[in-house]
Structures are given as C-alpha cells and as structure tokens.
Amino acid sequence: MNIKVGILGATGNVGQRFIQMLENHPVFELEALGASQRSAGKTYKDACYWYQTEPIPEEIANATVVSTDPNDKAYDDVDIVFSALPADLAKTLEPEFAKTGKYVFSNASAMRMESDVPLIVPEVNPEHFGMLEAQKSNRCSDGAIITNPNCSTIGAVISLKPIMDKFGIDLVNITTMQAISGAGYSGVPSMAILDNLVPYIGGEEEKMQTEALKILGNIEGNDFKNGNFKIGVSCNRVPVIDGHTESIFVKTTEEASPEEIAKVMDEFDPLKGLKLPSYAKPIVLREENDRPQPRLDRNTGNGMSIVVGRVRKDPIFSVKYTALEHNTIRGAAGASVLNAELFVQKYL
C-alpha cells in the first residue's frame, strides 16, 4: 500500500519532525509540503530554518513548498494530511481539508475537545475512531479530523492506562517538567529559562486535565463520556531541549503494590502484533534510582516509548512514579503518524 500524504505547517519544528518520520516510510509517500504564503513557491531549504541535528533529506530540501489552501492542486492526489498548524489556523483549515475528502491527522489543539472529534492515543483508546462516522454525518464531510493530545498528556495517559484497566483509578496528581522545544524555537527567551524554572505554561494544565479524561473515557452512543476519576496538574518549563518529565501520583480503586503496578505497565503492549512501522513498546521500565533522565532516555524506542522509573509507594496516594517522553516525537509528530498507521491498517 502506498498512500500519498501532505504536511500542513511543514517548515516549523513539528513539521520537520513529520518530515523525518515520513522519510522512507513503507506506507506513506510525502507528496505536499504546505506552509504560509510567504513560503509557498520557494524550495523547502530556502523556506525554512532547519532546527534538527540531522540534515534535511535531499529530496525534501529541493522540493517546492505549496500553500495551505485545500483547493491547491498539489493536494489532488493526497489522501491524508498531517497538521502541524498553529491552533488559530487549524480551526479553520482542518475542517476545510476534511470537507475535500482528506483525513486530517492533527497535532494542533484547536479541534481536540470537539464533541465529535476523536482524541486518539493508539495504545489507549483506538475504539474512539468509532466516532468518525458521526463526525462525517454531523459536518456533511467526506473526510474527517483525528487529533492527538497535548505532548505532556500522552506520557501520562499511556502510563495510566494499564493501571486503570487492572486496578481502577480514583485520583491522579501530576507535576510536569517540560522541555523548551514544546514552546517552539522562539517560544522561551534564553534569558528567561537559563539557570531557571518557569512554573507556568499557559493553558497547559487545563489541556492535560480535560484531555486525559476524554482519552481515558468511553463512547456512549454518539457522545464521549469522560473517565471517572479526578486529576490535578501543575506544569513547569525547565531548561531541557527535548523530553518532558512527569512526576505522577495515583490513587487506585483496588489496592495495588508498587511491584504490581510496575508489572502491569511493563506487560502493557496492546498493538504488538500489528507491526505498525512507527510502533515501539509503549512503556519501558528503568530500575535505576536516578532514571529516567531526558538526555539519556528520550530517544528510547526511536523516541516513541514512554520511559518509567522510580515506581514506589506513596503515603497519601497508592503509588508514585516518574515518566519521560520525547515531546516532539512521541508527543507530537510521532503521535499523529502512529494514529494514521493504525487507522490505515484497521479502519481505512
């Protein structure tokens, strides 16, 4: 199978991660690089500042950037578009692309909490793809929008899912230490973050709380029903380039020891048999007292695994542990690509 795809917002940091993940992909062939009007018509190497440590793939460097107009002929043969658009543009453009029959796999926040848009983490809630027919009907659309969560949400829900399935969850409290790449290349001035920690990321705590409940909930009829637990989050920006670290505290419904919690996380591998190209073991456990660490562990599973360590008893909650994810791979572009791989194999 060879499916032609495009990228919206191809010149930005997440757009560049999409390019890296789609290079030599066995299923997806990159056909269109969409960006702003000031970039359209230029070669990709002239239109963007390349942020990644690996060089621009040669065929991409010399490709011509196109507009993000869904009626641009460059998208005529494209079946799937990956969106790395800013939220304000995504809210308008993603539904327009869906109306032209495209499946939009979006990393943007604009549509995540819409009542008919699935917010997917493939290992956690693939059944939420079942909302797509209702979405098409509601919006009179031949295509559809599928979103992935905020980067910090993904690491949390993947680690919580096996605990919830086995023991139930009543309460969750999370403190994040988030990398500066999550704010974009120009998002945090160096004078603000060097030798510092910023205990505020606008909208981040609210996103984590609402998104986690939607993802860990169910579909009833044509509606999403939130997960039945309470969650509180505190988000911090730290001087790390890539890799979001989270301290997670969980009160389980049924009594469970740290050893039992660690065992169900280690055994959690629900999509193992599907051989999805971007899939890696969802949770990799570290037993060392000082792991995970962003610099040492963020590229585990090619950046697609959540690394968990320090699983231990808590005197107030049942258990606490540390989780790490690569925020621009597993938490962004990689999440959308994995969503698309599962959708193509199981639902398209």
Tab-separated table of C-alpha atoms in Angstrom:
chain	number	residue	atom	x	y	z
A	1	MET	CA	0.000	0.000	0.000
A	2	ASN	CA	1.305	3.435	-0.943
A	3	ILE	CA	-0.726	6.364	0.386
A	4	LYS	CA	0.159	9.913	-0.594
A	5	VAL	CA	0.253	12.396	2.260
A	6	GLY	CA	0.864	16.071	2.866
A	7	ILE	CA	2.064	18.181	5.780
A	8	LEU	CA	0.467	21.471	6.832
A	9	GLY	CA	2.923	23.713	8.665
A	10	ALA	CA	5.843	21.808	7.153
A	11	THR	CA	8.514	24.424	7.912
A	12	GLY	CA	8.035	24.546	11.703
A	13	ASN	CA	9.661	22.375	14.351
A	14	VAL	CA	6.863	19.766	14.468
A	15	GLY	CA	6.525	19.891	10.686
A	16	GLN	CA	10.198	18.995	10.453
A	17	ARG	CA	9.666	16.051	12.781
A	18	PHE	CA	6.874	14.898	10.453
A	19	ILE	CA	9.336	15.015	7.552
A	20	GLN	CA	11.855	12.934	9.488
A	21	MET	CA	9.263	10.324	10.441
A	22	LEU	CA	7.870	10.069	6.913
A	23	GLU	CA	11.262	9.711	5.207
A	24	ASN	CA	11.404	6.226	3.623
A	25	HIS	CA	8.099	5.315	5.269
A	26	PRO	CA	6.803	1.949	3.972
A	27	VAL	CA	3.166	3.115	3.739
A	28	PHE	CA	3.135	6.902	3.332
A	29	GLU	CA	4.634	8.839	0.432
A	30	LEU	CA	5.164	12.541	1.131
A	31	GLU	CA	3.586	14.485	-1.718
A	32	ALA	CA	2.885	18.032	-0.496
A	33	LEU	CA	4.734	20.382	1.848
A	34	GLY	CA	2.275	23.073	2.889
A	35	ALA	CA	3.246	26.318	4.585
A	36	SER	CA	2.376	30.013	4.735
A	37	GLN	CA	2.026	32.256	1.694
A	38	ARG	CA	5.461	33.757	2.336
A	39	SER	CA	6.991	30.286	1.987
A	40	ALA	CA	4.842	28.925	-0.861
A	41	GLY	CA	6.718	28.753	-4.161
A	42	LYS	CA	10.170	28.556	-2.574
A	43	THR	CA	12.285	25.453	-2.292
A	44	TYR	CA	11.979	23.894	1.146
A	45	LYS	CA	15.613	24.638	2.043
A	46	ASP	CA	15.036	28.325	1.239
A	47	ALA	CA	11.683	28.499	3.013
A	48	CYS	CA	12.648	27.081	6.405
A	49	TYR	CA	15.239	27.267	9.130
A	50	TRP	CA	16.085	23.616	9.822
A	51	TYR	CA	16.182	23.020	13.587
A	52	GLN	CA	17.059	19.322	13.640
A	53	THR	CA	20.531	17.845	14.177
A	54	GLU	CA	20.200	15.536	11.152
A	55	PRO	CA	20.384	17.256	7.734
A	56	ILE	CA	17.313	17.929	5.595
A	57	PRO	CA	16.621	14.927	3.363
A	58	GLU	CA	17.908	15.872	-0.083
A	59	GLU	CA	14.649	15.258	-1.929
A	60	ILE	CA	12.844	17.451	0.607
A	61	ALA	CA	15.419	20.241	0.507
A	62	ASN	CA	14.803	20.788	-3.194
A	63	ALA	CA	11.037	20.252	-3.157
A	64	THR	CA	8.749	23.236	-3.754
A	65	VAL	CA	6.648	24.407	-0.825
A	66	VAL	CA	2.941	24.857	-1.583
A	67	SER	CA	0.181	26.814	0.103
A	68	THR	CA	-2.172	25.506	2.783
A	69	ASP	CA	-5.209	26.115	0.552
A	70	PRO	CA	-7.172	22.829	0.455
A	71	ASN	CA	-8.024	23.545	-3.197
A	72	ASP	CA	-4.375	23.758	-4.219
A	73	LYS	CA	-3.775	21.166	-6.954
A	74	ALA	CA	-0.787	19.870	-5.003
A	75	TYR	CA	-3.278	18.065	-2.728
A	76	ASP	CA	-5.325	16.457	-5.517
A	77	ASP	CA	-3.767	13.004	-5.058
A	78	VAL	CA	-3.285	13.302	-1.305
A	79	ASP	CA	-5.461	11.124	0.952
A	80	ILE	CA	-4.022	12.088	4.357
A	81	VAL	CA	-2.699	15.398	5.647
A	82	PHE	CA	-0.695	15.782	8.836
A	83	SER	CA	-1.326	19.101	10.537
A	84	ALA	CA	1.332	20.984	12.478
A	85	LEU	CA	-0.575	24.237	12.143
A	86	PRO	CA	-0.977	26.836	14.891
A	87	ALA	CA	-4.322	26.426	16.627
A	88	ASP	CA	-5.920	29.543	15.131
A	89	LEU	CA	-5.234	28.399	11.566
A	90	ALA	CA	-6.046	24.768	12.313
A	91	LYS	CA	-9.549	25.610	13.495
A	92	THR	CA	-10.418	26.946	10.035
A	93	LEU	CA	-8.211	24.933	7.683
A	94	GLU	CA	-8.560	21.425	9.126
A	95	PRO	CA	-12.362	21.252	8.632
A	96	GLU	CA	-11.890	22.653	5.105
A	97	PHE	CA	-9.438	19.871	4.241
A	98	ALA	CA	-11.825	17.291	5.713
A	99	LYS	CA	-14.636	18.613	3.512
A	100	THR	CA	-12.486	17.925	0.437
A	101	GLY	CA	-12.325	14.264	1.489
A	102	LYS	CA	-8.966	14.265	3.263
A	103	TYR	CA	-8.293	12.545	6.551
A	104	VAL	CA	-6.595	15.134	8.742
A	105	PHE	CA	-4.293	13.814	11.458
A	106	SER	CA	-3.727	16.848	13.615
A	107	ASN	CA	-1.186	17.756	16.242
A	108	ALA	CA	-2.910	21.119	16.758
A	109	SER	CA	-5.041	21.814	19.830
A	110	ALA	CA	-7.935	23.529	18.027
A	111	MET	CA	-10.230	20.533	17.469
A	112	ARG	CA	-9.225	18.150	20.275
A	113	MET	CA	-12.181	18.784	22.552
A	114	GLU	CA	-14.854	19.000	19.833
A	115	SER	CA	-17.740	16.682	20.692
A	116	ASP	CA	-17.378	14.575	17.525
A	117	VAL	CA	-13.592	14.603	17.054
A	118	PRO	CA	-11.644	11.621	18.408
A	119	LEU	CA	-8.592	12.386	20.544
A	120	ILE	CA	-6.533	9.263	19.956
A	121	VAL	CA	-3.595	7.534	21.596
A	122	PRO	CA	-3.494	4.210	19.697
A	123	GLU	CA	-2.431	2.057	22.665
A	124	VAL	CA	-5.082	3.614	24.901
A	125	ASN	CA	-8.352	4.357	23.066
A	126	PRO	CA	-8.396	3.107	19.457
A	127	GLU	CA	-12.134	2.457	19.825
A	128	HIS	CA	-12.627	6.243	19.683
A	129	PHE	CA	-12.078	6.004	15.920
A	130	GLY	CA	-15.706	4.843	16.023
A	131	MET	CA	-16.789	8.482	16.309
A	132	LEU	CA	-15.678	9.276	12.757
A	133	GLU	CA	-18.925	8.262	11.065
A	134	ALA	CA	-20.876	10.551	13.393
A	135	GLN	CA	-18.390	13.336	12.645
A	136	LYS	CA	-18.806	12.904	8.894
A	137	SER	CA	-22.573	12.966	9.263
A	138	ASN	CA	-22.578	15.989	11.580
A	139	ARG	CA	-20.286	18.004	9.326
A	140	CYS	CA	-21.519	16.733	5.922
A	141	SER	CA	-17.928	15.821	5.201
A	142	ASP	CA	-16.319	13.077	3.124
A	143	GLY	CA	-13.141	13.255	5.184
A	144	ALA	CA	-12.549	13.584	8.917
A	145	ILE	CA	-10.310	15.047	11.601
A	146	ILE	CA	-8.406	12.853	14.045
A	147	THR	CA	-6.376	14.566	16.756
A	148	ASN	CA	-3.585	13.546	19.088
A	149	PRO	CA	-3.255	15.063	22.567
A	150	ASN	CA	-1.028	17.688	24.045
A	151	CYS	CA	2.562	16.436	24.300
A	152	SER	CA	2.501	16.203	28.095
A	153	THR	CA	-0.844	14.363	28.111
A	154	ILE	CA	0.418	11.437	26.051
A	155	GLY	CA	3.061	10.258	28.514
A	156	ALA	CA	0.577	10.427	31.346
A	157	VAL	CA	-2.293	8.511	29.716
A	158	ILE	CA	-0.085	5.760	28.306
A	159	SER	CA	1.350	5.064	31.755
A	160	LEU	CA	-2.070	5.338	33.439
A	161	LYS	CA	-3.979	3.065	31.036
A	162	PRO	CA	-2.684	-0.328	32.279
A	163	ILE	CA	-3.128	0.790	35.886
A	164	MET	CA	-6.714	1.863	35.213
A	165	ASP	CA	-7.578	-1.352	33.391
A	166	LYS	CA	-6.225	-3.607	36.145
A	167	PHE	CA	-6.843	-1.722	39.389
A	168	GLY	CA	-9.062	1.271	38.595
A	169	ILE	CA	-8.127	4.891	39.275
A	170	ASP	CA	-9.733	7.334	41.705
A	171	LEU	CA	-7.250	10.228	41.833
A	172	VAL	CA	-4.268	11.419	39.791
A	173	ASN	CA	-1.885	14.277	40.516
A	174	ILE	CA	0.865	15.229	38.058
A	175	THR	CA	3.747	17.685	38.157
A	176	THR	CA	5.477	18.225	34.820
A	177	MET	CA	8.972	19.449	33.983
A	178	GLN	CA	8.623	20.329	30.311
A	179	ALA	CA	11.303	20.889	27.682
A	180	ILE	CA	11.691	24.217	25.918
A	181	SER	CA	11.128	22.678	22.465
A	182	GLY	CA	7.485	22.332	23.471
A	183	ALA	CA	7.172	26.099	23.163
A	184	GLY	CA	8.687	26.246	19.668
A	185	TYR	CA	12.037	27.627	18.553
A	186	SER	CA	11.300	31.206	19.639
A	187	GLY	CA	8.878	30.354	22.428
A	188	VAL	CA	11.026	30.847	25.543
A	189	PRO	CA	13.773	33.517	25.553
A	190	SER	CA	17.136	32.187	26.721
A	191	MET	CA	17.356	34.827	29.458
A	192	ALA	CA	14.046	33.564	30.856
A	193	ILE	CA	14.949	29.873	31.046
A	194	LEU	CA	18.723	29.563	31.579
A	195	ASP	CA	19.526	28.992	35.275
A	196	ASN	CA	15.802	28.998	35.909
A	197	LEU	CA	12.479	27.173	36.093
A	198	VAL	CA	9.223	28.791	34.974
A	199	PRO	CA	6.238	27.451	36.978
A	200	TYR	CA	3.623	28.371	34.384
A	201	ILE	CA	2.768	27.271	30.831
A	202	GLY	CA	-0.335	28.998	29.560
A	203	GLY	CA	-3.303	26.629	29.127
A	204	GLU	CA	-1.187	23.518	29.667
A	205	GLU	CA	-2.670	22.376	32.958
A	206	GLU	CA	-6.220	22.728	31.667
A	207	LYS	CA	-5.354	20.790	28.493
A	208	MET	CA	-3.848	17.909	30.422
A	209	GLN	CA	-6.815	17.661	32.764
A	210	THR	CA	-9.552	17.768	30.116
A	211	GLU	CA	-7.728	15.689	27.509
A	212	ALA	CA	-6.802	12.880	29.900
A	213	LEU	CA	-10.425	12.488	30.977
A	214	LYS	CA	-11.623	12.357	27.350
A	215	ILE	CA	-8.973	9.834	26.278
A	216	LEU	CA	-9.485	7.562	29.299
A	217	GLY	CA	-13.251	7.705	28.918
A	218	ASN	CA	-15.713	5.842	26.689
A	219	ILE	CA	-18.082	6.388	23.798
A	220	GLU	CA	-21.777	6.151	24.648
A	221	GLY	CA	-23.960	6.439	21.565
A	222	ASN	CA	-22.551	9.357	19.622
A	223	ASP	CA	-21.047	11.073	22.660
A	224	PHE	CA	-17.806	10.877	24.602
A	225	LYS	CA	-18.123	10.132	28.322
A	226	ASN	CA	-15.199	11.252	30.470
A	227	GLY	CA	-13.162	8.916	32.625
A	228	ASN	CA	-14.474	8.526	36.160
A	229	PHE	CA	-11.581	9.915	38.194
A	230	LYS	CA	-10.227	13.260	39.365
A	231	ILE	CA	-6.986	14.723	38.052
A	232	GLY	CA	-4.893	17.716	39.076
A	233	VAL	CA	-1.854	19.017	37.188
A	234	SER	CA	0.943	21.529	37.766
A	235	CYS	CA	3.127	22.396	34.737
A	236	ASN	CA	6.659	23.804	34.711
A	237	ARG	CA	9.096	24.778	31.959
A	238	VAL	CA	12.695	23.674	32.541
A	239	PRO	CA	15.986	24.240	30.637
A	240	VAL	CA	15.935	20.907	28.768
A	241	ILE	CA	15.829	20.915	24.949
A	242	ASP	CA	13.735	17.766	24.351
A	243	GLY	CA	11.976	15.448	26.767
A	244	HIS	CA	9.049	16.109	29.114
A	245	THR	CA	9.446	14.571	32.584
A	246	GLU	CA	6.417	13.984	34.826
A	247	SER	CA	6.048	13.042	38.485
A	248	ILE	CA	2.780	11.106	38.624
A	249	PHE	CA	0.851	10.184	41.795
A	250	VAL	CA	-2.028	7.688	41.539
A	251	LYS	CA	-4.664	6.517	43.998
A	252	THR	CA	-6.034	3.224	42.715
A	253	THR	CA	-9.555	1.920	43.306
A	254	GLU	CA	-8.293	-1.515	44.284
A	255	GLU	CA	-5.250	-1.892	46.491
A	256	ALA	CA	-2.076	-2.474	44.497
A	257	SER	CA	1.598	-2.632	45.433
A	258	PRO	CA	4.311	-0.767	43.510
A	259	GLU	CA	5.541	-4.132	42.231
A	260	GLU	CA	2.089	-4.963	40.852
A	261	ILE	CA	1.822	-1.519	39.260
A	262	ALA	CA	5.250	-1.893	37.643
A	263	LYS	CA	4.341	-5.346	36.333
A	264	VAL	CA	1.176	-4.242	34.524
A	265	MET	CA	2.999	-1.274	32.982
A	266	ASP	CA	5.857	-3.494	31.813
A	267	GLU	CA	3.443	-6.008	30.259
A	268	PHE	CA	1.391	-3.319	28.502
A	269	ASP	CA	1.901	-3.790	24.745
A	270	PRO	CA	-1.559	-3.816	23.120
A	271	LEU	CA	-0.564	-3.233	19.476
A	272	LYS	CA	2.461	-5.519	19.394
A	273	GLY	CA	1.036	-7.886	16.779
A	274	LEU	CA	0.047	-5.205	14.262
A	275	LYS	CA	3.603	-4.405	13.096
A	276	LEU	CA	2.924	-0.688	12.715
A	277	PRO	CA	6.065	0.977	11.281
A	278	SER	CA	6.389	3.658	13.983
A	279	TYR	CA	5.299	1.489	16.903
A	280	ALA	CA	7.613	0.787	19.820
A	281	LYS	CA	6.986	-0.821	23.197
A	282	PRO	CA	4.763	1.799	24.851
A	283	ILE	CA	6.322	1.686	28.335
A	284	VAL	CA	9.958	0.895	29.054
A	285	LEU	CA	10.752	0.476	32.758
A	286	ARG	CA	14.065	1.553	34.301
A	287	GLU	CA	15.098	0.153	37.661
A	288	GLU	CA	17.913	2.619	38.456
A	289	ASN	CA	17.187	5.131	41.224
A	290	ASP	CA	18.133	8.090	39.018
A	291	ARG	CA	16.262	7.258	35.802
A	292	PRO	CA	14.594	8.254	33.558
A	293	GLN	CA	16.568	11.321	32.516
A	294	PRO	CA	15.810	13.369	29.370
A	295	ARG	CA	19.329	13.355	27.937
A	296	LEU	CA	19.781	9.611	28.469
A	297	ASP	CA	16.320	8.222	27.801
A	298	ARG	CA	14.288	10.467	25.467
A	299	ASN	CA	15.230	8.522	22.316
A	300	THR	CA	14.165	5.137	23.692
A	301	GLY	CA	12.179	3.280	21.043
A	302	ASN	CA	13.271	5.877	18.463
A	303	GLY	CA	11.600	8.456	20.658
A	304	MET	CA	8.254	6.615	20.700
A	305	SER	CA	8.439	4.857	24.086
A	306	ILE	CA	7.443	6.301	27.454
A	307	VAL	CA	10.232	5.605	29.929
A	308	VAL	CA	9.052	4.995	33.504
A	309	GLY	CA	11.121	4.707	36.661
A	310	ARG	CA	11.045	5.163	40.436
A	311	VAL	CA	7.781	3.249	40.857
A	312	ARG	CA	7.263	3.352	44.604
A	313	LYS	CA	4.689	3.546	47.370
A	314	ASP	CA	3.246	6.901	48.379
A	315	PRO	CA	1.879	7.608	51.888
A	316	ILE	CA	-1.039	9.689	50.572
A	317	PHE	CA	-1.730	8.160	47.148
A	318	SER	CA	-1.257	4.477	46.329
A	319	VAL	CA	1.828	4.805	44.127
A	320	LYS	CA	4.081	7.397	42.523
A	321	TYR	CA	6.486	7.197	39.596
A	322	THR	CA	8.436	9.267	37.075
A	323	ALA	CA	7.597	9.183	33.360
A	324	LEU	CA	9.527	10.641	30.426
A	325	GLU	CA	8.538	11.156	26.796
A	326	HIS	CA	10.173	12.749	23.780
A	327	ASN	CA	7.789	15.640	23.353
A	328	THR	CA	8.332	16.441	19.659
A	329	ILE	CA	8.362	12.781	18.557
A	330	ARG	CA	6.019	10.699	20.743
A	331	GLY	CA	4.296	13.833	21.988
A	332	ALA	CA	3.737	15.419	18.578
A	333	ALA	CA	4.622	14.246	15.056
A	334	GLY	CA	5.118	10.597	16.010
A	335	ALA	CA	1.730	10.502	17.704
A	336	SER	CA	-0.045	11.668	14.532
A	337	VAL	CA	1.911	9.289	12.293
A	338	LEU	CA	1.137	6.322	14.565
A	339	ASN	CA	-2.543	7.317	14.610
A	340	ALA	CA	-2.548	7.312	10.801
A	341	GLU	CA	-0.749	3.958	10.589
A	342	LEU	CA	-3.324	2.304	12.841
A	343	PHE	CA	-6.221	3.951	11.026
A	344	VAL	CA	-4.993	2.802	7.612
A	345	GLN	CA	-4.442	-0.762	8.790
A	346	LYS	CA	-7.646	-1.204	10.789
A	347	TYR	CA	-10.225	1.291	9.561
A	348	LEU	CA	-9.499	2.701	6.102
